[in-house]
Each structure stands twice: as structure tokens, then as C-alpha cells.
Amino acid sequence: MYGFSVTVKDKFDDAITRVTEELQKEGFGVLTEIDVKATLKKKLDIDKLPYTILGACNPVLANQAINAEPDIGLLLPCNVLVREEENGAVTVAFMDPAAVLQLVNRPEVEGMAAQVKEKLERVRDALK
């Protein structure tokens, strides 16, 4: 499995705000916000339900990871997906850094990935 998720009671925009706030509590900032719905409408004239990818980064842990493996930036930042379902529910899904960063195959990176996963799981749990 490469991710974990939670269904929230928030409206879509409120969910993005709350996710961002909870990420900040765990030391993450949101570096990027990709509005996939708007992009697909603009580029392909396709209507989709709200679907936004947040690129979350914990600077302290990112710096440690880059120092351990300079090319690890290919696997950063941690993506957090906020998407609206057909039934109106909102799902927040998190990339599992432990699963993704095992590609690096370095013990020091595995330890950092576990720390990041714990932090993201706390964000998920705070959203319930």
C-alpha cells in the first residue's frame, strides 16, 4: 500500500484549510497546491469533482533526508490529496513515506520516513 486516508465531515474547502492547519501543527508547510479539477477544465475542458494535491514538507526532516541522499528530492514533497466523492463526502489521503522512501534502500532514510509517517498519521487522526 502506498497511502492511507480518512473521510472527513468537512466541506471541500474547509477540509483543505483544516488539513493545512493540522500539517502545520506537525511541522509541515504546504509548498504546492495543485487544483487538478481546474487544470483539467482549463486544459481538456473536462469537468471533475474537486480534487486538490497538497505538497507537504517538513523542512527539518527534508534537510536530513537530502543530507543522507541528495537525489531524494525526486520523492519529495509528501503528497496529501483532498478529493470530493460522488456522494459529497470528502476524502483526505496521505502518501505513505515509509512505502515510497523504501525505494532509497538506506537505513538512515528509513528512520526518517518512519518519523514522517507518524506525523502524517497524527494529522489523519486529528481530522477524524
CSV table of C-alpha atoms in Angstrom, one decimal:
chain,number,residue,atom,x,y,z
A,1,MET,CA,0.0,0.0,0.0
A,2,TYR,CA,1.3,3.4,-0.8
A,3,GLY,CA,-1.0,5.6,1.2
A,4,PHE,CA,-3.6,5.9,3.9
A,5,SER,CA,-6.8,8.0,4.2
A,6,VAL,CA,-9.7,9.3,6.2
A,7,THR,CA,-13.1,10.5,5.2
A,8,VAL,CA,-13.9,13.9,6.9
A,9,LYS,CA,-17.2,15.7,7.6
A,10,ASP,CA,-15.9,19.0,6.3
A,11,LYS,CA,-16.9,20.7,3.1
A,12,PHE,CA,-14.1,20.5,0.5
A,13,ASP,CA,-12.6,24.0,1.0
A,14,ASP,CA,-12.9,23.6,4.8
A,15,ALA,CA,-11.1,20.3,4.6
A,16,ILE,CA,-8.2,21.9,2.8
A,17,THR,CA,-8.0,24.6,5.5
A,18,ARG,CA,-8.1,22.1,8.3
A,19,VAL,CA,-5.6,19.7,6.7
A,20,THR,CA,-3.2,22.6,6.2
A,21,GLU,CA,-3.6,23.7,9.9
A,22,GLU,CA,-3.1,20.1,11.2
A,23,LEU,CA,0.0,19.7,9.0
A,24,GLN,CA,1.4,22.9,10.5
A,25,LYS,CA,1.0,21.5,14.0
A,26,GLU,CA,3.3,18.6,12.9
A,27,GLY,CA,5.9,21.0,11.4
A,28,PHE,CA,4.8,20.8,7.8
A,29,GLY,CA,4.3,23.6,5.3
A,30,VAL,CA,2.4,23.3,2.1
A,31,LEU,CA,4.8,24.1,-0.7
A,32,THR,CA,2.4,23.4,-3.6
A,33,GLU,CA,-1.3,23.3,-4.1
A,34,ILE,CA,-2.4,21.7,-7.4
A,35,ASP,CA,-6.1,22.2,-8.3
A,36,VAL,CA,-6.5,19.2,-10.6
A,37,LYS,CA,-10.2,20.0,-11.2
A,38,ALA,CA,-9.3,23.5,-12.5
A,39,THR,CA,-6.3,22.3,-14.5
A,40,LEU,CA,-8.3,19.6,-16.3
A,41,LYS,CA,-11.1,22.0,-17.0
A,42,LYS,CA,-8.7,24.6,-18.5
A,43,LYS,CA,-6.5,22.2,-20.5
A,44,LEU,CA,-9.0,19.5,-21.5
A,45,ASP,CA,-12.4,21.0,-20.9
A,46,ILE,CA,-13.3,18.1,-18.6
A,47,ASP,CA,-15.5,18.6,-15.6
A,48,LYS,CA,-14.3,16.7,-12.5
A,49,LEU,CA,-15.2,16.8,-8.8
A,50,PRO,CA,-12.9,18.9,-6.6
A,51,TYR,CA,-9.5,17.2,-6.4
A,52,THR,CA,-6.5,19.1,-4.9
A,53,ILE,CA,-3.0,17.8,-4.3
A,54,LEU,CA,-1.1,19.5,-1.5
A,55,GLY,CA,2.7,19.1,-1.5
A,56,ALA,CA,3.6,19.0,2.2
A,57,CYS,CA,7.2,19.4,3.5
A,58,ASN,CA,8.7,19.2,7.0
A,59,PRO,CA,11.9,21.3,6.4
A,60,VAL,CA,13.9,19.8,9.3
A,61,LEU,CA,13.3,16.2,8.1
A,62,ALA,CA,13.6,17.1,4.4
A,63,ASN,CA,17.0,18.6,5.1
A,64,GLN,CA,18.1,15.5,7.0
A,65,ALA,CA,16.9,13.3,4.1
A,66,ILE,CA,18.6,15.4,1.5
A,67,ASN,CA,21.9,15.3,3.5
A,68,ALA,CA,21.5,11.5,3.7
A,69,GLU,CA,20.6,11.0,0.0
A,70,PRO,CA,21.0,14.0,-2.4
A,71,ASP,CA,18.6,12.6,-5.0
A,72,ILE,CA,15.8,12.0,-2.5
A,73,GLY,CA,14.2,15.2,-3.8
A,74,LEU,CA,12.8,13.1,-6.6
A,75,LEU,CA,10.5,11.6,-3.9
A,76,LEU,CA,9.6,14.8,-2.1
A,77,PRO,CA,7.4,16.5,-1.0
A,78,CYS,CA,4.9,14.3,0.7
A,79,ASN,CA,1.6,14.5,-1.3
A,80,VAL,CA,-1.7,14.9,0.6
A,81,LEU,CA,-4.8,14.5,-1.6
A,82,VAL,CA,-8.1,16.2,-0.8
A,83,ARG,CA,-10.9,14.9,-3.1
A,84,GLU,CA,-14.7,15.1,-3.1
A,85,GLU,CA,-16.5,11.8,-3.7
A,86,GLU,CA,-19.7,11.4,-5.9
A,87,ASN,CA,-21.8,11.2,-2.7
A,88,GLY,CA,-20.4,14.6,-1.5
A,89,ALA,CA,-18.1,13.0,1.1
A,90,VAL,CA,-14.5,14.4,1.3
A,91,THR,CA,-11.5,12.1,1.5
A,92,VAL,CA,-8.1,13.1,2.6
A,93,ALA,CA,-5.4,10.7,1.5
A,94,PHE,CA,-1.7,10.7,2.5
A,95,MET,CA,1.3,9.4,0.7
A,96,ASP,CA,2.9,6.7,2.9
A,97,PRO,CA,6.5,8.0,3.1
A,98,ALA,CA,7.7,4.6,4.6
A,99,ALA,CA,6.4,2.8,1.5
A,100,VAL,CA,7.8,5.4,-1.0
A,101,LEU,CA,11.1,6.0,0.6
A,102,GLN,CA,12.0,2.4,0.9
A,103,LEU,CA,13.0,2.8,-2.8
A,104,VAL,CA,16.1,4.6,-1.5
A,105,ASN,CA,17.2,1.5,0.5
A,106,ARG,CA,19.2,3.3,3.1
A,107,PRO,CA,18.7,2.7,6.8
A,108,GLU,CA,19.0,6.3,7.8
A,109,VAL,CA,16.3,7.3,5.4
A,110,GLU,CA,14.0,4.5,6.6
A,111,GLY,CA,14.2,6.0,10.1
A,112,MET,CA,13.2,9.5,8.9
A,113,ALA,CA,10.4,8.0,6.7
A,114,ALA,CA,9.0,6.4,9.8
A,115,GLN,CA,9.1,9.7,11.7
A,116,VAL,CA,7.3,11.4,8.8
A,117,LYS,CA,4.7,8.7,8.6
A,118,GLU,CA,4.0,9.0,12.3
A,119,LYS,CA,3.4,12.7,11.9
A,120,LEU,CA,1.1,12.3,8.9
A,121,GLU,CA,-0.8,9.6,10.8
A,122,ARG,CA,-1.3,12.1,13.6
A,123,VAL,CA,-2.7,14.6,11.1
A,124,ARG,CA,-5.0,12.0,9.7
A,125,ASP,CA,-6.2,11.1,13.2
A,126,ALA,CA,-6.8,14.7,14.1
A,127,LEU,CA,-9.1,15.0,11.1
A,128,LYS,CA,-11.4,12.2,12.2
